[in-house]
């Protein structure tokens, strides 16, 4: 600064903005405290030692912040200021900038949540739900081992399923925690949203974190109209959220299947492709011949996935026109003399859902043949093969080589699952005691699990129990997954006996961790007493702390955790029982 003159510093820039030291003027040196007056911005005095002195005379927060930035760039030594005061003022303004919020006009209050007429669960069950949502085990385990305490997070799906069977709603105070759990775990969404009901959907509209509930939910009790209330049904179908419309379609479908198809037809042309696909998929429940005209029209849909789903549903109707067309094509390719796959995929096959291009590694003609046989009604093969039953047909040799036999049997497996035919499923599974590689239909455990899902519950459990007794647990995991919970007595005993045998043989328990986890969730709680005898009989089981640090300790903890989990499940189900 010139003696007796004015400040002639040039503007400084910070991220494209002026620091506040542009063309400025002030009293000459010696005329008073040195100051820098920014054009139109006020004055910052730097001779004081307090934060208030540094910010004195400033106006709005943005201006004050720019003045402090400018002062920091110039340096307090040149302005006779205190560094401490500058930092104090910067701290004050930082808090103001982070916490400040300009008041805005209040928005409208949301409407109250709809009333949910379902009863709340008993008090003990409510406390249990809170415990399960928190995931507290009640005991810690060190060293990366699960320890002997039950894993409560794995019991949450069972609590939700049992509460749903009793017709309860979620306790109001726990609905937010329930939605958070459903957000984190997709396997919980359907039962959690059903339990949360109308209040859960109401909350989801107010919190972006729960937006998934508005499209993935099954709706909630209390907000759906009576299926006989045509005006209410039509209004919700036209104006409702996607989750509400899915729930409404299911409600109408259960009441009158044809009415659901009529309702869907009113808006079908304007629905999004992904929504059309989900609505169409909902017709699997209660599928009947009356759905054929709608599904036949959907074969011409502009979405390939919608066309494929419509063709699949039609092929599950043995009397449908599509099933007849597929039977005619399949019978022309397969007979007692052998297999002659189609030479080309024509326009009619394409319209009926046949995919032209095979996946990598598959031949075109074999790929087309498999799709034709899969979609043909299984009833057409009895006459083709001289009146033989499914077991007799499956046992026949196939002319043309082993590869054609595998293609044909794999297609029959898919057809049996699609058409839910237990006789064909049982024939393709074969004897449970036979080596898997010699299975008449398929050696694939995944395919065999699908076939098992078609059998009645008792036969399913019996077959898997025999499989475990013959082959052990190492290959039974996928098969156990399709058995009804809780496992029937014969199946539960087979699993416990196999686990005990593996322990006595000195097998590593880590190899059976998946089965052990399934047993905790699926064994009948009544098996706890029998398991306690196994625990007491085993060496080192009475006190895992005294067992060695190797396999014996892990087996001890695993069996004790299994017993504790079964006891807890029994208590949990007892708490949910109505008074």
XYZ file of C-alpha atoms in Angstrom:
579
model
C 0.000 0.000 0.000
C 1.355 3.393 -0.923
C 2.063 5.763 2.004
C -1.017 7.904 2.515
C -2.735 6.205 -0.411
C -5.166 3.361 -1.008
C -4.953 -0.418 -1.401
C -4.204 -1.399 -5.016
C -4.227 -5.208 -4.701
C -5.651 -7.106 -7.686
C -8.493 -9.625 -7.405
C -7.645 -13.207 -6.489
C -9.658 -16.149 -7.734
C -10.635 -19.363 -5.918
C -12.413 -22.033 -8.009
C -13.683 -19.378 -10.390
C -15.010 -17.046 -7.692
C -13.593 -13.740 -6.472
C -11.958 -13.835 -3.044
C -13.403 -10.463 -2.274
C -10.226 -8.468 -2.852
C -11.004 -6.728 -6.054
C -10.636 -3.019 -6.578
C -10.760 -1.833 -3.006
C -10.285 1.405 -1.120
C -9.583 2.245 2.490
C -7.997 4.856 4.685
C -4.331 5.601 4.264
C -1.764 4.004 6.519
C -1.851 5.589 9.925
C -5.391 6.845 9.466
C -6.880 4.018 11.525
C -7.065 0.272 11.651
C -6.004 -1.284 8.392
C -8.997 -2.697 6.588
C -9.952 -3.865 3.152
C -13.408 -2.903 1.944
C -14.663 -5.142 -0.820
C -16.821 -3.354 -3.299
C -20.363 -3.718 -1.995
C -19.398 -6.375 0.547
C -18.681 -4.610 3.851
C -15.561 -4.597 6.008
C -13.441 -7.211 7.763
C -11.421 -5.859 10.684
C -8.328 -7.873 11.543
C -6.810 -6.060 14.486
C -8.908 -7.921 17.093
C -8.107 -11.306 18.589
C -11.608 -12.796 18.797
C -13.703 -14.610 16.206
C -16.422 -12.004 16.670
C -13.971 -9.289 15.625
C -13.085 -11.119 12.444
C -16.738 -11.530 11.420
C -17.989 -8.191 12.688
C -20.045 -6.204 10.261
C -20.634 -9.063 7.815
C -24.006 -9.849 6.331
C -25.199 -13.192 4.930
C -23.282 -16.448 5.445
C -21.986 -16.798 1.872
C -20.457 -13.310 1.977
C -18.850 -13.956 5.345
C -17.349 -17.218 4.085
C -15.823 -15.494 1.019
C -14.324 -12.781 3.196
C -12.696 -15.418 5.422
C -11.302 -17.235 2.382
C -9.823 -13.983 1.104
C -8.285 -13.209 4.484
C -6.751 -16.680 4.666
C -5.209 -16.284 1.210
C -3.673 -12.905 2.105
C -2.296 -14.050 5.438
C -2.994 -12.622 8.865
C 0.585 -11.405 9.279
C 0.020 -8.881 6.496
C -3.236 -7.753 8.052
C -2.122 -7.638 11.711
C -4.707 -10.296 12.556
C -4.693 -13.302 14.844
C -4.433 -16.792 13.190
C -6.402 -18.223 16.103
C -9.238 -15.781 15.589
C -9.326 -16.599 11.882
C -9.565 -20.343 12.576
C -12.271 -19.785 15.186
C -14.309 -17.741 12.726
C -13.807 -20.356 10.000
C -15.032 -23.069 12.378
C -18.159 -21.057 13.202
C -18.935 -20.482 9.536
C -18.245 -24.141 8.651
C -20.838 -25.273 11.169
C -23.287 -22.680 9.877
C -22.789 -23.773 6.267
C -23.233 -27.464 7.097
C -26.179 -27.130 9.460
C -27.992 -24.151 8.029
C -31.299 -24.683 6.260
C -33.482 -21.980 4.855
C -37.039 -22.413 6.108
C -39.423 -23.620 3.427
C -43.146 -23.802 3.191
C -44.481 -26.848 5.011
C -45.752 -29.638 2.765
C -49.144 -31.272 3.179
C -49.485 -33.832 5.938
C -49.825 -37.416 4.671
C -53.105 -39.169 5.058
C -53.292 -41.575 8.003
C -52.200 -45.158 7.391
C -55.045 -47.487 6.428
C -56.391 -49.628 9.224
C -55.173 -53.234 9.272
C -57.934 -55.451 10.726
C -55.618 -58.383 11.456
C -54.673 -59.022 15.091
C -51.213 -58.337 16.449
C -49.215 -61.366 17.632
C -49.065 -62.162 21.366
C -46.689 -60.105 23.486
C -44.115 -62.888 23.833
C -44.075 -63.337 20.051
C -43.598 -59.581 19.574
C -40.554 -59.641 21.834
C -39.224 -62.615 19.905
C -39.646 -60.786 16.593
C -37.725 -57.798 17.952
C -34.940 -60.156 19.026
C -34.840 -61.874 15.636
C -34.776 -58.553 13.762
C -31.867 -57.413 15.909
C -30.066 -60.686 15.180
C -28.977 -61.212 18.768
C -27.794 -64.733 19.509
C -27.476 -64.356 23.253
C -23.937 -65.754 23.267
C -20.758 -64.924 21.472
C -18.377 -67.235 19.726
C -14.778 -66.424 19.120
C -12.144 -67.482 16.683
C -14.458 -67.182 13.678
C -16.507 -70.172 14.840
C -20.279 -69.997 15.108
C -20.272 -71.529 18.565
C -23.180 -73.394 20.111
C -25.676 -70.486 20.133
C -28.518 -70.499 17.569
C -28.320 -68.170 14.584
C -31.417 -66.036 15.064
C -31.245 -64.373 11.656
C -31.859 -67.758 10.044
C -34.990 -68.252 12.134
C -36.606 -64.995 11.031
C -38.145 -66.485 7.838
C -39.776 -69.238 9.904
C -41.211 -66.737 12.364
C -42.675 -64.702 9.487
C -44.144 -67.786 7.823
C -45.728 -69.003 11.058
C -47.137 -65.534 11.818
C -48.620 -65.425 8.329
C -50.290 -68.797 8.811
C -51.902 -67.480 11.998
C -53.168 -64.368 10.179
C -51.232 -61.837 12.277
C -50.097 -58.381 11.245
C -46.725 -56.907 12.161
C -46.535 -54.988 15.464
C -46.715 -51.311 14.488
C -43.479 -50.366 16.245
C -41.529 -53.065 14.392
C -42.715 -52.300 10.856
C -39.697 -50.013 10.087
C -37.226 -52.659 11.270
C -39.118 -55.268 9.271
C -38.871 -53.155 6.109
C -35.153 -52.641 6.708
C -34.702 -56.408 7.020
C -36.659 -56.977 3.815
C -34.557 -54.382 2.036
C -31.356 -56.189 3.027
C -32.619 -59.729 2.321
C -34.670 -60.434 -0.771
C -35.695 -63.843 0.615
C -37.630 -62.015 3.349
C -39.499 -59.592 1.123
C -42.647 -61.537 0.318
C -43.444 -62.689 3.890
C -42.239 -59.425 5.467
C -44.348 -57.233 3.188
C -47.365 -59.483 3.654
C -46.972 -59.139 7.433
C -46.342 -55.359 7.233
C -49.528 -55.018 5.185
C -51.104 -51.669 4.423
C -49.017 -49.827 7.019
C -45.825 -51.115 5.396
C -46.863 -49.795 1.987
C -47.913 -46.496 3.579
C -44.476 -46.094 5.149
C -42.720 -47.157 1.936
C -44.286 -44.190 0.132
C -42.630 -41.853 2.650
C -39.109 -43.340 2.653
C -37.069 -43.789 -0.562
C -35.077 -46.586 1.114
C -38.213 -48.750 1.117
C -39.221 -48.033 -2.449
C -38.744 -51.719 -3.316
C -41.971 -52.478 -1.427
C -44.022 -50.440 -3.881
C -43.097 -52.685 -6.813
C -42.108 -55.981 -5.273
C -44.720 -56.451 -2.606
C -47.644 -58.769 -2.544
C -49.892 -56.108 -1.164
C -51.132 -55.989 2.367
C -54.313 -56.907 4.130
C -56.782 -54.124 4.648
C -56.294 -52.020 1.485
C -57.805 -54.382 -1.092
C -61.498 -54.140 -1.993
C -63.855 -57.051 -1.826
C -63.494 -59.004 -5.103
C -67.248 -58.651 -5.609
C -67.007 -54.851 -5.367
C -66.614 -54.243 -9.086
C -66.294 -50.479 -8.793
C -63.631 -50.754 -6.083
C -61.730 -53.399 -8.023
C -61.798 -51.333 -11.198
C -60.685 -48.175 -9.384
C -57.706 -49.860 -7.693
C -56.739 -51.639 -10.896
C -56.668 -48.337 -12.786
C -55.070 -46.182 -10.076
C -53.198 -48.481 -7.702
C -49.491 -49.038 -7.268
C -47.956 -52.046 -8.966
C -47.793 -54.073 -5.734
C -51.448 -53.330 -5.045
C -52.436 -54.327 -8.569
C -50.521 -57.627 -8.321
C -52.235 -58.368 -5.005
C -55.605 -57.383 -6.461
C -55.143 -59.655 -9.470
C -54.296 -62.557 -7.157
C -57.347 -61.831 -4.994
C -59.687 -61.730 -7.983
C -58.018 -64.823 -9.445
C -58.671 -66.785 -6.257
C -62.310 -65.668 -6.223
C -63.098 -66.080 -9.929
C -60.268 -67.058 -12.348
C -62.079 -65.813 -15.445
C -62.687 -62.398 -13.844
C -58.937 -61.950 -13.347
C -58.301 -62.546 -17.047
C -61.051 -60.077 -17.973
C -59.547 -57.485 -15.632
C -56.079 -57.994 -17.081
C -57.423 -57.679 -20.619
C -58.742 -54.150 -19.966
C -55.252 -52.654 -19.655
C -53.037 -55.308 -21.295
C -52.177 -53.249 -24.380
C -50.935 -50.284 -22.307
C -48.913 -52.194 -19.683
C -45.120 -52.141 -19.701
C -43.404 -55.315 -20.946
C -41.974 -56.231 -17.539
C -45.371 -55.691 -15.924
C -47.118 -57.788 -18.580
C -44.657 -60.574 -17.845
C -45.334 -60.512 -14.096
C -49.089 -60.288 -14.543
C -48.966 -63.220 -16.956
C -46.860 -65.211 -14.530
C -49.530 -64.740 -11.864
C -51.924 -66.793 -14.003
C -49.986 -69.960 -13.093
C -52.172 -70.151 -10.001
C -55.514 -71.593 -11.039
C -54.439 -72.124 -14.640
C -57.346 -73.658 -16.566
C -58.728 -74.119 -20.057
C -60.660 -70.857 -19.810
C -57.332 -68.967 -19.923
C -56.450 -70.357 -23.368
C -57.889 -67.565 -25.579
C -56.014 -64.884 -23.656
C -52.761 -66.888 -23.654
C -53.120 -67.771 -27.344
C -53.390 -64.047 -28.139
C -50.293 -63.382 -26.015
C -48.284 -65.613 -28.376
C -48.222 -62.600 -30.678
C -46.957 -60.192 -27.996
C -44.162 -57.803 -28.925
C -42.046 -59.028 -25.968
C -40.138 -62.290 -26.494
C -40.284 -63.105 -22.776
C -44.045 -62.630 -22.697
C -44.437 -64.886 -25.758
C -42.265 -67.581 -24.172
C -44.227 -67.474 -20.896
C -47.555 -67.665 -22.730
C -46.314 -70.715 -24.678
C -45.116 -72.371 -21.472
C -48.483 -71.867 -19.794
C -50.358 -73.186 -22.814
C -48.166 -76.288 -22.937
C -49.143 -76.957 -19.311
C -52.767 -77.239 -20.525
C -52.852 -80.688 -22.218
C -56.094 -79.869 -24.044
C -54.905 -76.561 -25.481
C -54.462 -76.034 -29.207
C -50.760 -75.286 -28.702
C -50.275 -78.584 -26.822
C -51.950 -80.378 -29.734
C -49.684 -78.688 -32.283
C -46.612 -79.557 -30.230
C -47.770 -83.171 -29.829
C -48.163 -83.519 -33.592
C -44.637 -82.206 -34.169
C -43.079 -84.297 -31.396
C -44.771 -87.540 -32.465
C -43.429 -86.993 -35.983
C -39.908 -86.955 -34.534
C -39.996 -89.723 -31.893
C -41.292 -93.273 -32.115
C -40.422 -96.921 -31.508
C -38.161 -96.895 -34.559
C -35.978 -94.094 -33.231
C -35.519 -90.328 -33.222
C -35.647 -88.035 -36.254
C -35.178 -84.408 -35.157
C -36.850 -81.560 -37.105
C -34.944 -80.355 -40.149
C -35.831 -76.681 -39.652
C -37.505 -74.263 -37.248
C -40.455 -72.904 -39.215
C -42.657 -69.865 -38.529
C -45.285 -71.940 -36.738
C -42.727 -73.334 -34.312
C -41.407 -69.843 -33.641
C -44.902 -68.522 -32.861
C -45.510 -71.426 -30.492
C -42.497 -70.493 -28.403
C -39.651 -72.514 -29.922
C -36.359 -70.630 -29.604
C -34.461 -70.897 -32.857
C -30.863 -70.327 -31.797
C -29.369 -72.915 -29.437
C -26.953 -72.089 -26.620
C -23.259 -72.607 -27.186
C -22.325 -76.253 -27.550
C -25.802 -77.488 -28.525
C -26.742 -78.652 -32.000
C -29.689 -76.900 -33.639
C -31.768 -79.993 -34.402
C -31.318 -81.515 -30.942
C -32.223 -78.140 -29.416
C -35.451 -77.922 -31.444
C -36.350 -81.542 -30.659
C -35.987 -80.985 -26.916
C -38.335 -78.004 -27.010
C -40.983 -79.904 -28.980
C -40.948 -82.908 -26.633
C -40.937 -80.657 -23.564
C -44.072 -78.825 -24.726
C -45.992 -81.910 -25.899
C -48.539 -83.390 -23.454
C -47.087 -86.494 -21.794
C -50.330 -88.337 -22.398
C -49.541 -88.571 -26.120
C -46.691 -91.034 -25.584
C -48.731 -93.940 -24.208
C -50.443 -94.619 -27.537
C -47.249 -93.939 -29.453
C -45.464 -96.692 -27.511
C -48.164 -99.353 -27.535
C -49.944 -98.526 -24.300
C -46.888 -98.711 -22.015
C -46.971 -96.800 -18.721
C -44.376 -94.062 -18.018
C -41.937 -96.464 -16.340
C -42.109 -98.825 -19.325
C -41.606 -96.009 -21.839
C -38.614 -94.614 -19.952
C -37.029 -98.089 -19.788
C -37.144 -98.569 -23.573
C -33.858 -98.353 -25.492
C -33.625 -95.424 -27.886
C -32.400 -96.176 -31.374
C -29.791 -93.763 -32.616
C -27.367 -93.756 -29.712
C -26.971 -92.635 -26.116
C -26.949 -88.934 -27.015
C -30.518 -89.073 -28.370
C -31.626 -90.999 -25.283
C -30.221 -88.263 -23.032
C -31.905 -85.524 -25.089
C -35.248 -87.321 -25.031
C -35.186 -88.151 -21.329
C -34.076 -84.631 -20.382
C -37.024 -83.208 -22.353
C -39.404 -85.636 -20.636
C -38.032 -84.493 -17.262
C -38.812 -80.870 -18.089
C -42.266 -81.843 -19.364
C -43.024 -83.786 -16.164
C -42.099 -80.749 -14.050
C -44.033 -78.318 -16.250
C -47.146 -80.509 -16.363
C -46.799 -81.547 -12.688
C -47.135 -85.238 -13.559
C -46.171 -87.425 -10.535
C -46.232 -90.749 -12.463
C -43.737 -89.529 -15.046
C -41.641 -87.846 -12.349
C -41.414 -91.052 -10.340
C -40.521 -93.083 -13.439
C -37.762 -90.654 -14.429
C -36.334 -90.549 -10.891
C -35.996 -94.314 -10.633
C -35.050 -96.090 -7.415
C -33.473 -93.904 -4.742
C -31.012 -96.655 -3.810
C -29.644 -96.942 -7.381
C -26.412 -95.073 -8.172
C -27.227 -91.575 -9.487
C -25.296 -92.225 -12.698
C -27.745 -94.996 -13.616
C -30.880 -92.878 -13.144
C -33.365 -93.541 -15.967
C -34.145 -89.860 -16.517
C -31.216 -87.753 -15.408
C -28.201 -87.965 -13.135
C -28.342 -84.207 -12.486
C -29.186 -83.527 -8.846
C -30.764 -80.192 -9.789
C -33.111 -81.894 -12.279
C -33.881 -84.681 -9.802
C -34.789 -82.063 -7.189
C -37.278 -80.550 -9.644
C -38.789 -83.967 -10.317
C -39.064 -84.603 -6.573
C -41.015 -81.360 -6.126
C -43.824 -82.903 -8.191
C -44.247 -85.961 -5.938
C -46.666 -85.946 -2.994
C -45.034 -84.777 0.241
C -44.845 -88.191 1.864
C -43.342 -89.913 -1.193
C -40.859 -87.067 -1.575
C -39.586 -87.408 2.008
C -39.443 -91.212 1.745
C -37.446 -91.094 -1.511
C -34.878 -88.633 -0.121
C -34.555 -90.630 3.120
C -33.771 -93.765 1.087
C -31.282 -91.795 -1.008
C -29.469 -90.597 2.138
C -29.340 -94.087 3.636
C -27.863 -95.431 0.378
C -25.509 -92.611 -0.603
C -24.987 -90.431 2.482
C -25.391 -86.679 2.802
C -22.692 -85.431 0.485
C -25.016 -85.340 -2.564
C -28.315 -84.811 -0.772
C -28.226 -81.052 -0.128
C -30.262 -80.015 -3.209
C -32.718 -82.869 -2.663
C -33.322 -81.844 0.963
C -34.110 -78.322 -0.186
C -37.366 -79.389 -1.876
C -38.695 -81.388 1.071
C -41.566 -79.978 3.096
C -40.637 -78.324 6.412
C -40.599 -79.620 9.061
C -39.056 -82.774 7.662
C -41.175 -85.885 8.115
C -40.051 -88.306 10.821
C -38.420 -90.796 8.460
C -36.448 -88.088 6.698
C -35.400 -86.339 9.912
C -34.160 -89.617 11.384
C -32.193 -90.378 8.214
C -30.470 -86.975 8.371
C -29.604 -87.260 12.067
C -28.303 -90.822 11.628
C -26.152 -89.747 8.665
C -24.689 -86.797 10.590
C -23.937 -89.034 13.562
C -22.300 -91.594 11.276
C -20.160 -88.897 9.662
C -19.025 -87.693 13.098
C -18.152 -91.215 14.244
C -16.234 -91.827 11.006
C -14.065 -88.799 11.764
C -15.291 -86.797 8.765
C -14.629 -83.077 8.704
C -17.756 -81.250 9.906
C -17.090 -78.348 7.545
C -18.094 -80.626 4.662
C -21.560 -80.902 6.217
C -22.065 -77.280 7.243
C -24.741 -76.748 4.577
C -26.749 -79.791 5.649
C -26.297 -78.847 9.313
C -27.682 -75.376 8.578
C -30.662 -76.915 6.777
C -31.243 -79.263 9.711
C -31.370 -76.327 12.124
C -34.177 -74.769 10.076
C -36.002 -77.876 8.837
C -35.829 -80.674 11.428
C -38.953 -81.242 13.459
C -38.351 -79.673 16.915
C -39.471 -83.004 18.368
C -36.103 -84.409 17.236
C -34.358 -82.386 19.984
C -34.658 -85.180 22.567
C -33.186 -87.761 20.219
C -30.366 -85.386 19.324
C -29.556 -84.772 22.981
C -28.934 -88.507 23.317
C -26.538 -88.296 20.359
C -24.766 -85.345 21.991
C -24.409 -87.149 25.295
C -23.164 -90.328 23.601
C -20.466 -88.607 21.598
C -16.992 -88.189 23.036
C -16.354 -84.636 24.166
C -19.878 -83.506 23.355
C -20.909 -82.848 26.947
C -18.530 -79.917 27.235
C -17.194 -78.465 23.955
C -14.686 -76.336 25.878
C -12.895 -79.508 26.919
C -12.866 -80.960 23.416
C -9.862 -80.657 21.168
C -9.531 -77.646 18.914
C -10.045 -79.712 15.767
C -12.957 -81.578 14.226
C -14.268 -82.888 17.560
C -14.804 -79.358 18.870
C -16.625 -78.302 15.720
C -18.854 -81.400 15.806
C -19.600 -80.723 19.475
C -20.568 -77.115 18.812
C -22.586 -78.038 15.712
C -24.687 -80.642 17.515
C -25.223 -78.467 20.571
C -26.241 -75.557 18.338
C -28.639 -77.874 16.505
C -30.283 -78.930 19.776
C -30.481 -75.323 21.036
C -31.998 -74.165 17.746
C -34.671 -76.856 17.812
C -35.553 -75.898 21.396
C -35.769 -72.253 20.366
C -37.958 -73.053 17.358
C -40.331 -74.997 19.589
C -40.599 -72.031 21.955
C -41.060 -69.638 19.039
C -43.957 -71.615 17.593
C -45.533 -71.917 21.027
C -45.377 -68.138 21.499
C -47.160 -67.568 18.183
C -50.040 -69.895 19.024
C -53.241 -67.942 19.719
C -54.316 -67.801 23.328
